[in-house]
XYZ file of C-alpha atoms in Angstrom:
592
model
C 175.604 158.774 116.528
C 177.312 157.371 119.637
C 176.528 160.439 121.753
C 172.770 160.101 121.168
C 172.959 156.379 121.855
C 174.654 157.101 125.192
C 171.735 159.382 125.994
C 169.334 156.505 125.258
C 167.470 158.248 122.406
C 167.125 154.982 120.470
C 165.670 153.207 123.488
C 163.347 156.143 124.105
C 161.917 155.628 120.628
C 161.300 151.965 121.436
C 159.539 152.987 124.652
C 157.169 155.151 122.605
C 156.543 152.230 120.260
C 155.809 150.015 123.275
C 153.284 152.543 124.528
C 151.529 152.578 121.159
C 151.516 148.776 120.968
C 149.895 148.625 124.400
C 147.089 150.925 123.294
C 146.587 149.009 120.033
C 146.499 145.649 121.834
C 144.062 146.978 124.438
C 141.828 148.315 121.672
C 141.861 144.884 120.064
C 141.080 143.207 123.393
C 138.124 145.500 124.104
C 136.778 145.111 120.562
C 137.197 141.330 120.798
C 135.182 141.146 124.019
C 132.517 143.347 122.440
C 132.279 140.938 119.488
C 131.853 137.970 121.844
C 128.995 139.729 123.643
C 127.461 140.739 120.312
C 127.427 137.192 118.931
C 126.107 135.837 122.242
C 123.201 138.292 122.074
C 122.524 137.393 118.438
C 122.649 133.612 118.843
C 121.093 132.860 122.229
C 117.621 133.944 123.384
C 116.999 135.224 126.889
C 119.134 137.268 129.261
C 122.190 136.797 131.430
C 125.383 134.869 130.783
C 125.700 132.161 128.160
C 125.130 129.177 130.464
C 121.917 130.697 131.823
C 120.700 131.278 128.264
C 121.633 127.711 127.263
C 119.623 126.291 130.153
C 116.515 128.012 128.779
C 117.215 127.297 125.097
C 115.579 124.436 123.128
C 117.690 121.303 122.718
C 118.076 121.689 118.971
C 119.571 125.170 119.353
C 122.215 123.901 121.812
C 123.299 121.300 119.266
C 122.901 123.499 116.198
C 124.849 126.615 117.239
C 128.289 125.070 117.950
C 127.950 122.811 114.899
C 127.001 125.639 112.539
C 129.717 127.920 113.938
C 132.325 125.187 113.436
C 131.242 124.620 109.839
C 131.245 128.378 109.193
C 134.803 128.968 110.416
C 136.256 125.678 109.142
C 136.986 126.878 105.575
C 138.462 130.157 106.866
C 140.846 128.356 109.221
C 141.776 125.655 106.720
C 142.254 127.680 103.536
C 142.768 131.329 104.481
C 144.577 131.636 107.826
C 145.754 128.298 109.292
C 147.734 130.096 112.011
C 144.515 131.104 113.807
C 143.846 127.445 114.626
C 144.129 126.571 118.316
C 145.230 128.752 121.242
C 147.489 131.093 119.246
C 150.226 131.407 121.868
C 152.202 128.584 120.235
C 152.161 130.503 116.961
C 153.495 133.580 118.754
C 156.332 131.555 120.300
C 157.144 130.033 116.918
C 157.169 133.478 115.301
C 159.671 134.657 117.904
C 161.864 131.581 117.513
C 161.725 130.762 113.818
C 159.802 133.392 111.901
C 161.914 136.484 112.571
C 159.057 137.767 114.758
C 156.837 138.265 111.720
C 153.099 137.559 111.805
C 150.766 138.122 108.894
C 148.546 141.186 109.162
C 145.425 139.191 108.428
C 145.845 137.340 111.744
C 144.372 140.164 113.841
C 140.960 140.565 112.142
C 140.555 136.872 111.271
C 141.467 135.647 114.770
C 139.093 138.168 116.361
C 136.130 137.342 114.113
C 136.577 133.562 114.066
C 137.137 133.143 117.804
C 134.411 135.584 118.851
C 131.954 133.773 116.584
C 132.882 130.423 118.128
C 132.726 131.734 121.684
C 129.403 133.423 121.010
C 128.069 130.082 119.772
C 129.241 128.313 122.930
C 132.633 126.826 122.013
C 134.515 125.602 125.103
C 137.669 127.646 124.529
C 139.300 130.676 126.100
C 139.547 134.248 124.909
C 142.988 135.005 126.404
C 145.058 133.055 123.864
C 143.439 134.817 120.909
C 143.873 138.197 122.595
C 147.567 137.415 123.105
C 147.904 136.522 119.416
C 145.985 139.645 118.383
C 148.247 141.836 120.509
C 151.385 140.098 119.232
C 150.222 140.544 115.636
C 149.699 144.261 116.303
C 153.237 144.548 117.671
C 154.659 142.598 114.740
C 152.812 144.764 112.216
C 154.037 148.004 113.790
C 157.622 146.699 113.912
C 157.460 145.753 110.216
C 156.115 149.159 109.230
C 158.929 150.854 111.153
C 161.562 148.462 109.695
C 163.022 147.611 113.092
C 165.836 145.065 113.441
C 165.080 141.458 114.404
C 165.794 141.874 118.126
C 163.474 144.860 118.455
C 160.826 143.049 116.411
C 160.900 140.329 119.052
C 160.458 142.942 121.747
C 157.496 144.536 119.935
C 155.843 141.159 119.491
C 156.327 140.353 123.179
C 154.983 143.794 124.104
C 151.795 143.010 122.194
C 151.405 139.652 123.946
C 151.966 141.235 127.371
C 149.466 143.964 126.564
C 146.866 141.362 125.612
C 147.075 139.640 129.018
C 147.204 142.973 130.855
C 144.111 144.288 129.089
C 142.155 141.064 129.579
C 142.705 140.666 133.318
C 143.538 144.274 134.224
C 146.824 142.715 135.307
C 149.917 144.552 134.015
C 152.394 142.595 136.147
C 151.002 139.245 135.014
C 151.063 140.420 131.405
C 154.699 141.468 131.565
C 155.767 138.264 133.315
C 153.820 136.127 130.822
C 155.746 137.666 127.936
C 159.088 137.058 129.639
C 158.278 133.637 131.107
C 156.391 132.086 128.159
C 156.824 134.040 124.922
C 160.449 135.119 124.782
C 163.297 132.660 124.428
C 165.958 135.009 125.708
C 166.033 138.781 126.140
C 168.310 141.554 127.268
C 167.309 142.922 130.667
C 167.094 146.449 129.217
C 164.127 145.451 127.046
C 161.989 144.243 129.957
C 161.139 147.877 130.675
C 159.517 148.158 127.249
C 157.314 145.139 127.947
C 156.244 146.657 131.274
C 155.408 149.973 129.588
C 153.255 148.174 127.039
C 151.443 146.168 129.726
C 150.766 149.281 131.814
C 149.450 151.310 128.874
C 147.175 148.421 127.832
C 145.828 148.020 131.357
C 145.162 151.749 131.738
C 143.445 151.982 128.360
C 141.241 148.939 128.990
C 140.115 150.406 132.324
C 138.450 153.235 130.437
C 135.994 150.691 129.019
C 136.011 147.773 131.473
C 136.416 149.621 134.777
C 139.110 149.656 137.467
C 138.289 147.164 140.188
C 139.410 143.696 141.242
C 137.649 140.910 139.369
C 137.072 138.989 142.611
C 136.507 140.318 146.137
C 138.692 138.585 148.713
C 138.678 141.057 151.578
C 138.012 138.280 154.102
C 140.618 135.774 152.941
C 142.512 134.256 155.845
C 144.347 131.070 156.765
C 142.669 129.783 159.926
C 145.413 127.261 160.655
C 148.848 126.616 159.202
C 147.823 122.979 158.856
C 145.894 124.240 155.857
C 149.186 124.686 154.043
C 149.419 120.894 153.776
C 146.038 120.878 152.042
C 147.197 123.601 149.651
C 150.301 121.529 148.944
C 148.111 118.504 148.206
C 145.957 120.725 145.978
C 149.062 121.741 144.042
C 150.040 118.107 143.495
C 146.508 117.231 142.355
C 146.496 120.288 140.093
C 149.718 119.105 138.481
C 148.217 115.677 137.844
C 145.030 117.293 136.515
C 147.080 119.519 134.215
C 148.858 116.449 132.816
C 145.476 114.761 132.193
C 144.314 117.942 130.440
C 147.451 118.101 128.292
C 147.192 114.433 127.359
C 143.511 114.862 126.520
C 144.342 117.769 124.212
C 147.058 115.747 122.519
C 144.850 112.657 122.163
C 141.987 114.703 120.695
C 144.354 116.349 118.229
C 145.636 112.959 117.072
C 142.131 111.495 116.955
C 140.724 114.230 114.708
C 143.784 114.055 112.451
C 142.928 110.409 111.722
C 139.233 110.942 110.948
C 138.821 110.583 107.146
C 136.708 113.674 106.464
C 137.654 117.018 104.851
C 139.773 119.168 107.155
C 137.397 122.122 106.984
C 134.477 120.037 108.332
C 136.279 118.913 111.492
C 135.439 122.039 113.558
C 131.786 121.318 112.723
C 132.163 117.765 114.021
C 133.770 119.077 117.182
C 130.901 121.523 117.577
C 128.374 118.716 117.180
C 130.041 116.672 119.931
C 130.159 119.762 122.154
C 126.482 120.471 121.548
C 125.518 116.967 122.618
C 127.581 117.403 125.800
C 125.902 120.742 126.389
C 122.498 119.076 126.501
C 123.505 117.254 129.673
C 126.034 119.720 131.130
C 125.527 123.272 129.831
C 128.284 124.502 132.198
C 130.889 123.298 129.669
C 129.702 125.808 127.064
C 131.487 129.112 126.513
C 134.409 130.642 128.371
C 133.129 129.430 131.741
C 133.751 132.401 134.015
C 130.236 132.101 135.445
C 131.240 128.691 136.830
C 134.434 130.196 138.244
C 132.390 132.851 140.057
C 130.153 130.156 141.566
C 133.190 128.214 142.790
C 134.841 131.273 144.335
C 131.554 132.278 145.996
C 131.180 128.813 147.626
C 128.077 128.067 145.549
C 129.405 125.013 143.708
C 128.417 121.686 145.245
C 130.791 118.716 145.178
C 128.962 116.712 142.501
C 128.762 119.701 140.153
C 132.422 120.565 140.745
C 133.499 117.058 139.756
C 131.251 117.036 136.669
C 132.493 120.444 135.508
C 136.097 119.350 136.109
C 135.755 116.275 133.874
C 133.365 117.888 131.407
C 135.492 120.975 130.781
C 138.574 118.851 130.068
C 136.607 116.784 127.545
C 134.793 119.743 125.953
C 137.916 121.898 125.511
C 139.857 118.935 124.129
C 137.131 118.341 121.548
C 137.111 121.980 120.452
C 140.884 122.438 120.257
C 141.471 119.000 118.755
C 138.922 119.586 115.996
C 140.791 122.692 114.910
C 138.718 125.482 116.426
C 140.305 128.808 117.285
C 140.514 129.552 120.981
C 142.732 129.492 124.037
C 143.285 127.119 126.947
C 143.996 129.728 129.639
C 140.338 130.270 130.612
C 139.494 126.533 130.510
C 142.470 125.983 132.836
C 140.970 128.524 135.230
C 137.591 126.754 135.123
C 139.185 123.332 135.628
C 141.310 124.692 138.472
C 138.405 126.395 140.219
C 136.337 123.184 140.071
C 139.242 121.102 141.387
C 139.951 123.600 144.160
C 136.276 123.785 145.177
C 136.092 119.970 145.312
C 139.252 119.744 147.434
C 137.992 122.522 149.714
C 134.617 120.836 150.212
C 136.253 117.486 151.000
C 138.770 119.125 153.350
C 135.951 120.880 155.193
C 134.090 117.589 155.512
C 137.030 115.635 156.925
C 138.610 118.487 158.922
C 135.734 120.714 160.104
C 137.858 122.168 162.916
C 140.067 123.968 160.343
C 137.223 126.200 159.144
C 138.059 125.581 155.488
C 136.524 127.969 152.917
C 136.157 126.108 149.564
C 136.160 129.367 147.598
C 139.709 130.098 148.717
C 140.824 126.710 147.438
C 139.027 127.397 144.176
C 141.238 130.440 143.662
C 144.407 128.548 144.541
C 143.308 125.733 142.227
C 142.865 128.193 139.378
C 146.436 129.378 139.671
C 147.824 125.870 140.213
C 146.246 124.350 137.074
C 147.310 127.357 134.988
C 150.848 126.992 136.358
C 150.860 123.309 135.459
C 149.413 123.639 131.968
C 151.574 126.611 130.954
C 154.644 125.850 133.124
C 154.596 129.527 134.045
C 154.108 129.538 137.842
C 155.133 133.163 138.365
C 152.598 134.345 135.788
C 149.921 132.184 137.417
C 150.636 133.601 140.867
C 150.555 137.199 139.690
C 147.413 136.648 137.608
C 145.386 135.438 140.607
C 146.932 138.100 142.829
C 145.924 140.870 140.426
C 142.462 139.364 139.977
C 141.871 139.590 143.727
C 144.162 142.423 144.900
C 144.674 140.311 148.036
C 148.185 139.812 149.350
C 146.999 137.259 151.904
C 146.459 134.647 149.212
C 150.070 134.775 148.029
C 151.563 132.146 150.355
C 149.114 129.281 149.638
C 148.953 130.335 145.999
C 152.722 130.148 145.545
C 152.828 126.768 147.247
C 150.137 125.366 144.966
C 151.523 126.859 141.753
C 155.140 125.829 142.300
C 154.230 122.276 143.305
C 151.913 121.914 140.299
C 154.525 123.160 137.836
C 157.133 120.870 139.396
C 154.853 117.829 138.986
C 154.191 118.604 135.312
C 157.824 119.381 134.546
C 158.958 116.143 136.200
C 156.296 113.721 134.963
C 155.401 115.221 131.589
C 158.081 117.718 130.647
C 156.253 120.205 128.432
C 153.679 122.982 128.608
C 150.567 123.050 126.444
C 152.297 125.499 124.093
C 155.523 123.489 123.817
C 153.508 120.317 123.238
C 151.736 121.832 120.238
C 155.039 123.020 118.786
C 156.560 119.568 119.181
C 153.589 118.097 117.315
C 154.571 120.402 114.448
C 158.176 119.166 114.593
C 159.439 122.355 116.229
C 161.380 122.243 119.483
C 162.067 125.743 120.699
C 165.215 126.791 122.515
C 163.812 128.068 125.790
C 165.770 130.420 128.007
C 166.246 127.690 130.618
C 167.667 125.328 127.942
C 170.230 127.922 126.892
C 171.948 127.164 130.194
C 173.233 124.039 128.455
C 175.388 126.312 126.280
C 176.118 128.935 128.916
C 177.821 126.287 131.041
C 180.210 125.340 128.205
C 183.267 127.222 126.963
C 184.176 127.685 123.312
C 187.396 125.728 123.867
C 185.330 122.586 124.533
C 183.751 122.584 121.059
C 186.144 124.455 118.763
C 188.340 122.757 116.199
C 192.077 123.400 116.435
C 192.545 122.568 112.764
C 192.613 126.103 111.340
C 193.263 126.673 107.591
C 195.614 129.668 107.357
C 197.224 131.847 104.729
C 199.989 134.374 105.118
C 198.974 137.892 104.180
C 201.715 137.903 101.518
C 200.405 134.758 99.770
C 200.207 135.082 95.978
C 197.061 134.441 93.982
C 198.266 131.058 92.688
C 198.984 129.866 96.247
C 195.543 130.969 97.388
C 193.830 129.160 94.485
C 195.860 126.010 95.175
C 194.836 126.002 98.846
C 191.171 126.489 97.937
C 191.341 123.518 95.570
C 193.110 121.290 98.069
C 190.789 121.809 101.046
C 187.064 121.784 101.756
C 187.254 124.862 103.959
C 185.236 127.852 102.665
C 187.155 130.349 104.827
C 190.850 130.914 105.530
C 192.405 132.820 108.416
C 195.015 135.273 107.147
C 197.950 135.890 109.500
C 200.854 138.341 109.433
C 204.538 137.541 109.886
C 204.117 137.432 113.676
C 201.407 134.790 113.322
C 198.713 137.200 114.435
C 195.270 137.553 112.891
C 195.226 139.992 109.974
C 191.937 139.111 108.303
C 189.744 136.405 106.770
C 189.591 135.317 103.133
C 186.813 133.230 101.561
C 186.269 131.660 98.149
C 183.714 134.382 97.498
C 186.397 137.060 97.970
C 188.595 135.206 95.495
C 185.934 134.827 92.773
C 186.377 138.252 91.055
C 190.072 137.495 90.470
C 189.701 134.042 88.910
C 189.080 135.277 85.381
C 192.327 137.300 85.445
C 194.512 134.948 87.487
C 197.444 134.950 85.054
C 197.545 138.736 84.761
C 197.174 139.316 88.510
C 199.821 136.800 89.599
C 202.367 138.604 91.757
C 200.207 141.728 91.755
C 197.303 140.682 94.003
C 198.197 139.200 97.388
C 196.050 137.808 100.191
C 196.208 141.105 102.060
C 194.613 142.867 99.064
C 191.391 140.807 98.924
C 190.949 139.648 102.519
C 188.331 141.047 104.900
C 190.085 143.008 107.642
C 187.076 143.551 109.903
C 186.692 140.124 111.509
C 184.194 138.971 114.148
C 186.046 136.785 116.649
C 185.423 134.985 119.919
C 187.823 134.051 122.713
C 188.382 130.450 123.759
C 187.113 131.192 127.276
C 183.772 132.654 126.111
C 180.553 130.751 126.771
C 178.839 128.896 123.919
C 175.524 130.730 124.222
C 177.203 134.076 123.609
C 179.137 132.660 120.658
C 175.951 131.300 119.084
C 174.157 134.609 119.544
C 177.107 136.356 117.875
C 176.849 134.037 114.862
C 173.109 134.691 114.627
C 173.533 138.448 114.899
C 176.223 138.677 112.189
C 174.884 135.848 109.982
C 178.141 133.867 109.918
C 178.658 130.115 110.023
C 182.027 130.087 111.802
C 184.219 132.281 113.972
C 187.988 132.430 114.516
C 188.796 131.605 118.133
C 191.392 133.808 119.790
C 193.719 132.901 122.630
C 192.756 134.171 126.055
C 196.369 134.995 126.919
C 197.374 136.311 123.462
C 194.290 138.081 122.065
C 195.760 138.442 118.538
C 196.710 134.786 118.113
C 194.223 132.370 116.500
C 193.995 129.037 118.339
C 190.993 127.459 116.616
C 187.730 127.945 114.774
C 184.158 127.489 115.955
C 181.546 126.222 113.490
C 177.829 126.817 113.991
C 177.029 123.235 113.005
C 179.290 121.965 115.786
C 177.599 124.254 118.321
C 174.106 123.088 117.376
C 175.172 119.438 117.334
C 176.662 119.758 120.809
C 173.591 121.602 122.040
C 171.274 118.894 120.714
C 173.251 116.107 122.346
C 173.460 117.851 125.724
C 169.791 118.909 125.745
C 168.481 115.491 124.749
C 170.614 113.864 127.436
C 169.307 116.340 130.013
C 165.701 115.670 129.038
C 166.181 111.925 129.103
C 167.443 112.166 132.660
C 164.929 114.737 133.936
C 161.713 113.674 132.231
C 161.978 109.944 133.022
C 161.472 108.784 129.519
C 159.302 111.614 128.218
C 162.279 113.282 126.553
C 163.230 110.019 124.850
C 159.970 109.989 122.968
C 160.563 113.475 121.657
C 164.220 113.296 120.552
C 163.069 112.277 117.073
C 162.095 115.910 116.547
C 164.913 118.200 115.419
C 166.162 121.006 117.615
C 165.954 124.212 115.685
C 167.218 127.654 116.441
C 166.612 131.097 115.073
């Protein structure tokens, strides 16, 4: 139906699906937040936010609740749905890259119940990662029901992830950019519109329940002096270093708990016990932590408390994630960033009183900078803070802090929190930026010029003899002019083997060859050639001459492409990461 395709009817159907996914993801996000509030009300006595309740609670309850919640969810995570362990975003990325964009349907209810129970009990994790995974699972489920192809399944999954962020922060732009910048490995520009539609529909639907107003009021934000930009730059550098400390703490905690000789299902309980003990001395580390963020932005966080929350939140979140609890790292990054920014702002105001520094403004910039460093998604971080405040004036210092933070982490560490978790699993994902390694290479640089050929008039005995003499599974069939006529494989020959004597002189190569052949030109880029192999499920392609399009000049094997990619990427990482890439080259590079 080429006429309907030219009218865009197929894409229009995908737009409708994106709209539905946005509503489903927003429904899941609203229900998830309701569950968190419900469990908080059930578990903690008193009124107000969780930290205020914890300050009034008896000591035994502070220790008991996280421990009991960890023991309750441990068996579920270990034996029933292991993919709900941790932030969840890594699992979404892995599903896009290696799982044909398929996520089990049980993920949505289990992730919502397990994480809301933990957060209600005071676990120091975020709610954004789980909401992203819930939204992605909704998109994956809908795509499976509708039997969409693999590329559109990826789009639906990304739509769900974008909708999750959009519904959580009332930030459709940040949601769409998060899906493109973090979740997807590579995408056609035409599909970005679907992600935006999903993010918008999720944001609009969530406003019906959560309201339509900026999360933080920044009507009086202003830069009193352009010398402040140097302080924001320094904040970005410190945020990058802090993000690296946070990432290393998460990795160390993960390794530490993996070595503890106790049953796997009891480890979340142990993490909860450690968290409860910390909560006795610093209750601000319990829960999501947005109450602390509000204090920092409102200039109500003193220097000593900012430093304690900064260190305590890193330790508490590392304990929870490392022990195997379900929860995200986005919100903890915001808390860590707000505490760092408030501390820098207070110190800057002390040493440079003439600048009229407002610590709350630095808290906001610190939030974005630490998120940018931990996720290596600076554009998403900038837009998230912008949409939380609806203030354009914050953009310049925010961009400076976020870009400098991401640059520090990329240079000194090399990986985001999501990539780090995938590498621990032995999975190194081909990111869109890494595909440039292949885009900069032509097929002629990798192809083999040793091409096994057959003439289209070759008899059956000649074909069998060639198959026996070579290790090649495919033969290029050429006509008398030496031009491509088709491709013949051992599989095409198999039906004739039992009747070889009778068919000799009757069946020729032209009779059993495949005439519809997928080819690539020698001047094409390697990324496009690899995508073509993936799309058509072939292991090699005939390479055609650029000047004579019907003449075969070589063959391109998928194994050779991946081998070349691995070598080039590892070399690039060794040079750019100053030794960090060397440590990780032992992990195989895999591709969808």
